[in-house]
């Protein structure tokens, strides 16, 4: 593939190529003490004399996220930057899930802009003190990347919001997409500078960096790469409205492991891969895997947890105890309902307030006895939607307080300011109930934090005025549309849009007995304390290691242009069949057997006319006219079509309908398989297939003399696949005692006689040649689909048996680079014809074999 450099990152998004210029220097390890580190070559292999070889290095994880887990502050007097670790960020907490020997390295942006003249100094400081590698995105690019594409395009879409009109969301903007690509490229370059690809594991976080894996896989084909999406993944009906949907899907599929919080999110992703890329998934020993060009991309489903130690340490702070007492005094005699949400349109704050209003209206006795404390975190984005949500929240709170409040009592208390961790923990500890009412949210750890704080610590017990043996209680009302909902089986789940139901849930939570609250709390606390952030990190990386363990057992080929780049991973023995190599062996042999599939092998699958061209007929005749050759076309097509199309090839053998009918040449009679002459089962199968066809729009039945095939390629992908599985099970049940076999193929379900396959045809032909005293010393078999795999396997097994005193030269070849039991591949049908012409040229004078390839292909 020719290399092309880019002077503008936008070229990567709008152009057709995705060529990454190798970084000038790649460090296998971060150097913090004096020493020598050798440069890496292009393949990432360190010099053998280096004292930094992989065998002597600590295990290392490279964590890539949009923002580094750091706080930054500039000293106004000296002008110097000072940094501190953000202990509440999940990124540094991941280390608890790894061994003490594991080195962590973080790649991301800073929350402040650093002048270009200071960037080198700051980078060295962050690397030395915090193991952080800053990306330093230009301010304008950062704005268009994060506030533009991420927050105006991806964030709403992933939360099921479509820009139906200009006043309702931002329409797709190609320039913002180019900024997204450019930012991801910069992040990838930073990773390339520090990675040791043979040793390091890279873990990319969230929707900001979904095409970064493409850049990394382009540079290092065997990079060990995981990705976790912290937001929801929308259904295919929503996601496919995104103009760059394929590029993002392929970006994620360049990972080895993709993580989601819930099965719903994973299911939506898999559905998108099926509908838009035609990929199927299957469960492998409890793990979901997608076969993607020879690589298995694994899917991980596990919600993130909280850091128990961090939460408990905040509970033990004196400031927390003091705040708890203040809250108790402020709301004395009242039950506190707590909400903690960011200010955005998806958190459902206004819906929560409407539910409280409904509760107060229906149950007058609760006035003055309950209070909703709503902590409003600063908005992460900006725009008209955020302002409208904030305005609606304040107006609704004001209306409720005016209608149901009294002197010294407000049923809604809005805390709209930056709230320190200790103050939030104090509210968690005091609240009788916590409500998370988001209409769509990725995970939301508020319920987990609430549970841990309600469990308390000895110092918190003292502040609350309870004994250490006192029963612990908590009550949760959670939206069914948030990621943590499935893991909280003791919570009251609600539809946030149903205001009446939410009001009833709040009433149930407040009035529930203490014993019931205690049981629910104990169940939740057991889950939260055992599935913390360390467990989550450890589980993810263990699965990532398992997903990468076969990286060096296969050969890799890179192909695909632009952001459609991917890696084909195949067996080391799998290689392209060279015409010269095949012809050389062909010339040295005296008795040959050649087996060819029809569709996709000698005639293109995409061709409207399935009749063979004159070039194909000419080369088949040239091969058949060689007395040392036995040539067969073995196809799933019917004998009538094949006989008509190949009528000019008098000496050509034909096996139709996968070998149910066999004819050795045009003068011979058709032989019918003696294994399954009984076809009465077709009377049972046909009405069943008809019922599925009527119920599945876009499906059809293909009638063959010996088989029936149900096609669903034109049906809805998900429904067609579901119906195919059901039909397969149905037919297997009713045909259990019949001489027929049911097989599922690429968008088909086929029922055919038992004992009929392309592999058996090949064995029969070879056995006939052996019994005739002419065992072949050259066997070639070429095909392109699943049915041809039977041929490859049968031929290999048969020639290794006792029938052959000397194993012949075997050329089993599949059409297209894909996982196969064949040893060789050819890329296109035109390559097959070119190979056959080479063999034909070795059989007869050039004057008789002057076939050429035309533009037909």
Tab-separated table of C-alpha atoms in Angstrom, residues 191-514:
chain	number	residue	atom	x	y	z
A	191	UNK	CA	0.213	6.542	22.683
A	192	UNK	CA	2.563	5.568	19.845
A	193	UNK	CA	5.352	7.606	21.420
A	194	UNK	CA	5.282	5.648	24.665
A	195	UNK	CA	3.963	2.183	23.836
A	196	UNK	CA	5.909	-1.027	23.780
A	197	UNK	CA	3.460	-2.895	21.530
A	198	UNK	CA	4.676	-6.386	22.385
A	199	UNK	CA	4.193	-5.872	26.114
A	200	UNK	CA	1.767	-3.074	26.946
A	201	UNK	CA	-2.000	-3.217	27.192
A	202	UNK	CA	-3.940	-0.151	26.076
A	203	UNK	CA	-7.328	0.626	27.628
A	204	UNK	CA	-9.313	3.400	25.921
A	205	UNK	CA	-12.246	5.027	27.705
A	206	UNK	CA	-15.518	6.419	26.426
A	207	UNK	CA	-17.140	7.879	23.331
A	208	UNK	CA	-14.628	10.719	22.874
A	209	UNK	CA	-12.052	8.302	21.426
A	210	UNK	CA	-13.974	5.742	19.384
A	211	UNK	CA	-11.801	5.918	16.262
A	212	UNK	CA	-8.482	6.029	18.120
A	213	UNK	CA	-8.284	2.189	17.889
A	214	UNK	CA	-8.149	2.448	14.089
A	215	UNK	CA	-5.042	4.622	14.226
A	216	UNK	CA	-3.341	2.317	16.724
A	217	UNK	CA	-4.238	-0.872	14.848
A	218	UNK	CA	-2.940	0.731	11.653
A	219	UNK	CA	0.448	1.330	13.256
A	220	UNK	CA	0.703	-1.838	15.372
A	221	UNK	CA	-1.308	-4.723	13.920
A	222	UNK	CA	-1.043	-6.797	17.111
A	223	UNK	CA	-1.581	-4.056	19.664
A	224	UNK	CA	-3.396	-5.295	22.792
A	225	UNK	CA	-6.330	-2.953	22.845
A	226	UNK	CA	-9.463	-2.666	24.962
A	227	UNK	CA	-12.255	-0.091	24.954
A	228	UNK	CA	-14.980	0.671	27.492
A	229	UNK	CA	-18.021	2.800	26.683
A	230	UNK	CA	-19.269	4.687	29.736
A	231	UNK	CA	-22.366	6.059	27.997
A	232	UNK	CA	-25.375	4.223	26.580
A	233	UNK	CA	-25.179	2.776	23.079
A	234	UNK	CA	-28.385	3.543	21.173
A	235	UNK	CA	-30.573	1.143	19.243
A	236	UNK	CA	-29.758	0.633	15.568
A	237	UNK	CA	-32.752	2.747	14.521
A	238	UNK	CA	-31.145	5.725	16.251
A	239	UNK	CA	-27.482	4.985	15.594
A	240	UNK	CA	-27.824	4.440	11.856
A	241	UNK	CA	-28.903	8.070	11.390
A	242	UNK	CA	-25.278	9.062	12.059
A	243	UNK	CA	-23.556	9.796	8.712
A	244	UNK	CA	-20.223	8.406	9.971
A	245	UNK	CA	-21.755	5.301	11.530
A	246	UNK	CA	-19.551	2.767	9.707
A	247	UNK	CA	-16.315	4.568	10.535
A	248	UNK	CA	-17.109	4.550	14.251
A	249	UNK	CA	-18.222	0.915	14.260
A	250	UNK	CA	-15.053	-0.157	12.469
A	251	UNK	CA	-13.028	1.932	14.882
A	252	UNK	CA	-14.460	0.015	17.829
A	253	UNK	CA	-14.026	-3.302	16.032
A	254	UNK	CA	-10.293	-2.627	15.765
A	255	UNK	CA	-10.199	-3.358	19.510
A	256	UNK	CA	-9.768	-6.810	21.016
A	257	UNK	CA	-12.323	-6.257	23.779
A	258	UNK	CA	-15.250	-3.816	23.940
A	259	UNK	CA	-16.955	-3.210	27.280
A	260	UNK	CA	-20.478	-2.025	28.072
A	261	UNK	CA	-22.340	-1.403	31.325
A	262	UNK	CA	-25.416	-3.450	30.419
A	263	UNK	CA	-26.524	-6.140	28.007
A	264	UNK	CA	-28.969	-3.672	26.428
A	265	UNK	CA	-26.092	-1.437	25.330
A	266	UNK	CA	-24.099	-4.439	24.063
A	267	UNK	CA	-27.152	-5.812	22.258
A	268	UNK	CA	-27.666	-2.511	20.451
A	269	UNK	CA	-24.018	-2.476	19.378
A	270	UNK	CA	-24.204	-6.046	18.099
A	271	UNK	CA	-27.404	-5.238	16.239
A	272	UNK	CA	-25.688	-2.291	14.533
A	273	UNK	CA	-22.771	-4.516	13.527
A	274	UNK	CA	-25.212	-7.014	12.056
A	275	UNK	CA	-27.402	-4.528	10.218
A	276	UNK	CA	-24.692	-2.216	8.899
A	277	UNK	CA	-21.647	-4.461	8.518
A	278	UNK	CA	-23.289	-7.870	8.119
A	279	UNK	CA	-21.467	-9.379	11.107
A	280	UNK	CA	-22.801	-12.253	13.214
A	281	UNK	CA	-21.960	-12.880	16.834
A	282	UNK	CA	-22.014	-16.005	18.945
A	283	UNK	CA	-21.506	-17.008	22.534
A	284	UNK	CA	-18.259	-18.852	23.162
A	285	UNK	CA	-18.110	-20.558	26.557
A	286	UNK	CA	-19.998	-17.753	28.189
A	287	UNK	CA	-18.287	-14.972	26.233
A	288	UNK	CA	-19.832	-13.055	23.339
A	289	UNK	CA	-17.571	-12.850	20.311
A	290	UNK	CA	-17.749	-11.157	16.907
A	291	UNK	CA	-15.778	-12.701	14.064
A	292	UNK	CA	-14.193	-9.791	12.237
A	293	UNK	CA	-11.802	-10.678	9.398
A	294	UNK	CA	-10.221	-13.580	11.250
A	295	UNK	CA	-10.048	-11.770	14.587
A	296	UNK	CA	-12.474	-12.450	17.430
A	297	UNK	CA	-13.619	-9.191	18.989
A	298	UNK	CA	-14.962	-9.989	22.448
A	299	UNK	CA	-17.804	-8.160	24.174
A	300	UNK	CA	-17.635	-7.511	27.924
A	301	UNK	CA	-20.729	-6.657	29.976
A	302	UNK	CA	-19.965	-5.384	33.456
A	303	UNK	CA	-21.048	-2.151	35.197
A	304	UNK	CA	-18.321	-0.078	36.797
A	305	UNK	CA	-18.113	0.110	40.584
A	306	UNK	CA	-17.112	2.651	43.217
A	307	UNK	CA	-13.933	2.971	45.260
A	308	UNK	CA	-14.912	1.801	48.735
A	309	UNK	CA	-11.818	3.132	50.453
A	310	UNK	CA	-12.198	6.604	48.979
A	311	UNK	CA	-15.834	6.895	50.056
A	312	UNK	CA	-15.141	5.605	53.554
A	313	UNK	CA	-12.172	7.945	53.992
A	314	UNK	CA	-14.410	10.926	53.161
A	315	UNK	CA	-17.012	9.699	55.659
A	316	UNK	CA	-14.316	9.744	58.358
A	317	UNK	CA	-13.414	13.401	57.783
A	318	UNK	CA	-14.309	15.774	60.647
A	319	UNK	CA	-15.889	18.132	58.103
A	320	UNK	CA	-18.295	15.373	57.066
A	321	UNK	CA	-19.390	14.725	60.653
A	322	UNK	CA	-19.924	18.435	61.197
A	323	UNK	CA	-21.989	18.739	58.047
A	324	UNK	CA	-24.119	15.729	59.010
A	325	UNK	CA	-25.099	17.405	62.253
A	326	UNK	CA	-25.953	20.618	60.408
A	327	UNK	CA	-28.195	18.752	57.980
A	328	UNK	CA	-29.918	16.879	60.786
A	329	UNK	CA	-30.617	20.134	62.570
A	330	UNK	CA	-31.779	21.890	59.406
A	331	UNK	CA	-34.262	19.147	58.485
A	332	UNK	CA	-35.196	18.016	61.975
A	333	UNK	CA	-38.438	16.054	61.989
A	334	UNK	CA	-38.400	15.566	58.216
A	335	UNK	CA	-37.447	12.696	55.934
A	336	UNK	CA	-34.820	13.710	53.420
A	337	UNK	CA	-35.140	12.545	49.801
A	338	UNK	CA	-31.902	13.150	47.917
A	339	UNK	CA	-31.159	13.732	44.246
A	340	UNK	CA	-27.675	14.336	42.841
A	341	UNK	CA	-27.538	15.086	39.128
A	342	UNK	CA	-25.695	17.037	36.474
A	343	UNK	CA	-27.661	19.859	34.923
A	344	UNK	CA	-28.633	18.469	31.543
A	345	UNK	CA	-31.785	17.454	29.723
A	346	UNK	CA	-31.282	13.711	30.247
A	347	UNK	CA	-31.136	13.648	34.054
A	348	UNK	CA	-34.894	14.090	34.478
A	349	UNK	CA	-34.655	16.677	37.266
A	350	UNK	CA	-37.873	18.443	36.261
A	351	UNK	CA	-39.718	15.114	36.023
A	352	UNK	CA	-38.509	14.311	39.517
A	353	UNK	CA	-39.899	17.606	40.800
A	354	UNK	CA	-43.239	16.963	39.096
A	355	UNK	CA	-43.436	13.589	40.854
A	356	UNK	CA	-42.807	15.264	44.212
A	357	UNK	CA	-45.513	17.812	43.413
A	358	UNK	CA	-47.907	14.981	42.605
A	359	UNK	CA	-47.023	13.234	45.876
A	360	UNK	CA	-47.653	16.351	47.952
A	361	UNK	CA	-50.928	16.958	46.169
A	362	UNK	CA	-52.179	13.410	46.749
A	363	UNK	CA	-50.951	13.017	50.334
A	364	UNK	CA	-51.523	16.201	52.237
A	365	UNK	CA	-50.210	14.635	55.452
A	366	UNK	CA	-46.683	14.607	53.997
A	367	UNK	CA	-46.447	18.385	53.844
A	368	UNK	CA	-43.804	19.534	56.270
A	369	UNK	CA	-42.586	15.956	56.780
A	370	UNK	CA	-40.579	15.366	53.606
A	371	UNK	CA	-38.053	17.450	51.741
A	372	UNK	CA	-36.319	16.863	48.406
A	373	UNK	CA	-32.730	18.086	48.431
A	374	UNK	CA	-31.610	18.320	44.823
A	375	UNK	CA	-27.859	18.814	44.381
A	376	UNK	CA	-27.202	20.185	40.896
A	377	UNK	CA	-23.707	19.509	39.575
A	378	UNK	CA	-22.355	21.974	37.007
A	379	UNK	CA	-23.329	21.179	33.414
A	380	UNK	CA	-20.638	19.368	31.422
A	381	UNK	CA	-21.845	20.914	28.184
A	382	UNK	CA	-23.407	24.156	27.128
A	383	UNK	CA	-26.128	25.372	24.840
A	384	UNK	CA	-29.767	26.199	24.569
A	385	UNK	CA	-30.932	22.816	25.883
A	386	UNK	CA	-28.985	23.195	29.137
A	387	UNK	CA	-30.334	26.692	29.711
A	388	UNK	CA	-33.888	25.555	29.094
A	389	UNK	CA	-33.497	22.610	31.465
A	390	UNK	CA	-32.114	24.885	34.173
A	391	UNK	CA	-34.914	27.411	33.692
A	392	UNK	CA	-37.592	24.719	33.878
A	393	UNK	CA	-36.044	23.263	37.031
A	394	UNK	CA	-36.053	26.592	38.864
A	395	UNK	CA	-39.593	27.492	37.774
A	396	UNK	CA	-40.948	24.116	38.845
A	397	UNK	CA	-39.167	24.261	42.216
A	398	UNK	CA	-40.469	27.766	42.807
A	399	UNK	CA	-44.035	26.722	41.992
A	400	UNK	CA	-43.891	23.742	44.367
A	401	UNK	CA	-42.424	25.765	47.212
A	402	UNK	CA	-45.042	28.487	46.811
A	403	UNK	CA	-47.902	25.984	46.694
A	404	UNK	CA	-46.851	23.530	49.403
A	405	UNK	CA	-44.291	25.400	51.484
A	406	UNK	CA	-44.748	27.283	54.724
A	407	UNK	CA	-42.791	29.516	57.042
A	408	UNK	CA	-39.465	27.759	57.642
A	409	UNK	CA	-40.329	24.925	55.248
A	410	UNK	CA	-39.562	24.437	51.564
A	411	UNK	CA	-40.362	21.010	50.098
A	412	UNK	CA	-37.693	21.508	47.404
A	413	UNK	CA	-34.178	22.656	48.248
A	414	UNK	CA	-31.962	23.271	45.217
A	415	UNK	CA	-28.237	23.225	45.890
A	416	UNK	CA	-26.936	24.750	42.682
A	417	UNK	CA	-23.245	25.335	43.367
A	418	UNK	CA	-20.044	23.299	43.417
A	419	UNK	CA	-20.560	20.896	46.331
A	420	UNK	CA	-17.444	19.362	47.915
A	421	UNK	CA	-17.209	15.607	48.345
A	422	UNK	CA	-17.603	15.692	52.127
A	423	UNK	CA	-20.860	17.630	51.865
A	424	UNK	CA	-22.332	15.204	49.327
A	425	UNK	CA	-21.319	12.299	51.543
A	426	UNK	CA	-23.071	13.961	54.487
A	427	UNK	CA	-26.297	14.266	52.496
A	428	UNK	CA	-25.986	10.632	51.382
A	429	UNK	CA	-25.589	9.520	55.002
A	430	UNK	CA	-28.653	11.454	56.219
A	431	UNK	CA	-31.090	10.795	53.327
A	432	UNK	CA	-33.873	8.261	53.913
A	433	UNK	CA	-34.270	7.787	50.180
A	434	UNK	CA	-32.223	8.529	47.073
A	435	UNK	CA	-33.879	9.015	43.683
A	436	UNK	CA	-32.153	8.849	40.298
A	437	UNK	CA	-34.737	9.699	37.660
A	438	UNK	CA	-32.667	10.054	34.484
A	439	UNK	CA	-34.483	9.491	31.214
A	440	UNK	CA	-31.263	8.031	29.780
A	441	UNK	CA	-27.891	7.596	31.442
A	442	UNK	CA	-24.844	5.443	30.937
A	443	UNK	CA	-24.119	4.181	34.418
A	444	UNK	CA	-24.641	6.749	37.212
A	445	UNK	CA	-22.806	5.800	40.409
A	446	UNK	CA	-24.955	7.945	42.700
A	447	UNK	CA	-26.968	4.928	43.983
A	448	UNK	CA	-23.763	3.020	44.769
A	449	UNK	CA	-22.285	5.954	46.667
A	450	UNK	CA	-25.528	6.394	48.580
A	451	UNK	CA	-25.514	2.740	49.668
A	452	UNK	CA	-21.903	2.898	50.909
A	453	UNK	CA	-22.554	6.116	52.844
A	454	UNK	CA	-25.697	4.670	54.430
A	455	UNK	CA	-23.626	1.694	55.589
A	456	UNK	CA	-21.432	4.236	57.361
A	457	UNK	CA	-18.272	4.044	59.433
A	458	UNK	CA	-17.667	4.234	63.202
A	459	UNK	CA	-17.047	7.991	63.084
A	460	UNK	CA	-20.156	8.499	60.940
A	461	UNK	CA	-22.224	6.423	63.378
A	462	UNK	CA	-21.093	8.749	66.129
A	463	UNK	CA	-22.078	11.819	64.121
A	464	UNK	CA	-25.497	10.343	63.366
A	465	UNK	CA	-26.006	9.344	66.973
A	466	UNK	CA	-26.457	5.623	66.331
A	467	UNK	CA	-24.693	2.561	67.738
A	468	UNK	CA	-22.395	0.394	65.667
A	469	UNK	CA	-24.876	-2.494	65.976
A	470	UNK	CA	-27.822	-0.451	64.724
A	471	UNK	CA	-29.476	-1.865	61.571
A	472	UNK	CA	-28.523	-0.127	58.340
A	473	UNK	CA	-31.234	0.915	55.941
A	474	UNK	CA	-31.455	2.607	52.591
A	475	UNK	CA	-34.072	3.055	49.914
A	476	UNK	CA	-33.560	3.657	46.220
A	477	UNK	CA	-35.896	4.822	43.486
A	478	UNK	CA	-34.091	4.431	40.167
A	479	UNK	CA	-34.990	4.923	36.531
A	480	UNK	CA	-35.116	1.758	34.460
A	481	UNK	CA	-33.152	3.643	31.796
A	482	UNK	CA	-29.846	3.948	33.683
A	483	UNK	CA	-26.965	1.509	33.552
A	484	UNK	CA	-26.898	0.593	37.260
A	485	UNK	CA	-30.594	-0.323	37.362
A	486	UNK	CA	-30.154	-4.053	36.490
A	487	UNK	CA	-27.635	-4.536	39.316
A	488	UNK	CA	-29.930	-2.995	41.984
A	489	UNK	CA	-32.626	-5.634	42.267
A	490	UNK	CA	-33.848	-4.255	45.597
A	491	UNK	CA	-34.513	-0.759	44.252
A	492	UNK	CA	-37.913	0.481	43.148
A	493	UNK	CA	-37.550	0.806	39.391
A	494	UNK	CA	-39.621	3.431	37.632
A	495	UNK	CA	-40.373	4.849	34.225
A	496	UNK	CA	-39.289	8.487	34.731
A	497	UNK	CA	-41.852	9.674	32.188
A	498	UNK	CA	-44.679	8.246	34.306
A	499	UNK	CA	-45.009	10.982	36.925
A	500	UNK	CA	-47.769	9.154	38.814
A	501	UNK	CA	-45.699	5.977	39.071
A	502	UNK	CA	-42.664	7.908	40.340
A	503	UNK	CA	-44.825	9.627	42.945
A	504	UNK	CA	-46.163	6.253	44.105
A	505	UNK	CA	-42.598	4.894	44.246
A	506	UNK	CA	-41.497	7.791	46.471
A	507	UNK	CA	-44.475	7.155	48.748
A	508	UNK	CA	-43.612	3.436	48.970
A	509	UNK	CA	-39.971	4.204	49.724
A	510	UNK	CA	-40.855	6.628	52.518
A	511	UNK	CA	-43.438	4.383	54.153
A	512	UNK	CA	-41.659	1.043	53.782
A	513	UNK	CA	-40.977	-0.821	57.009
A	514	UNK	CA	-37.504	-0.646	58.535
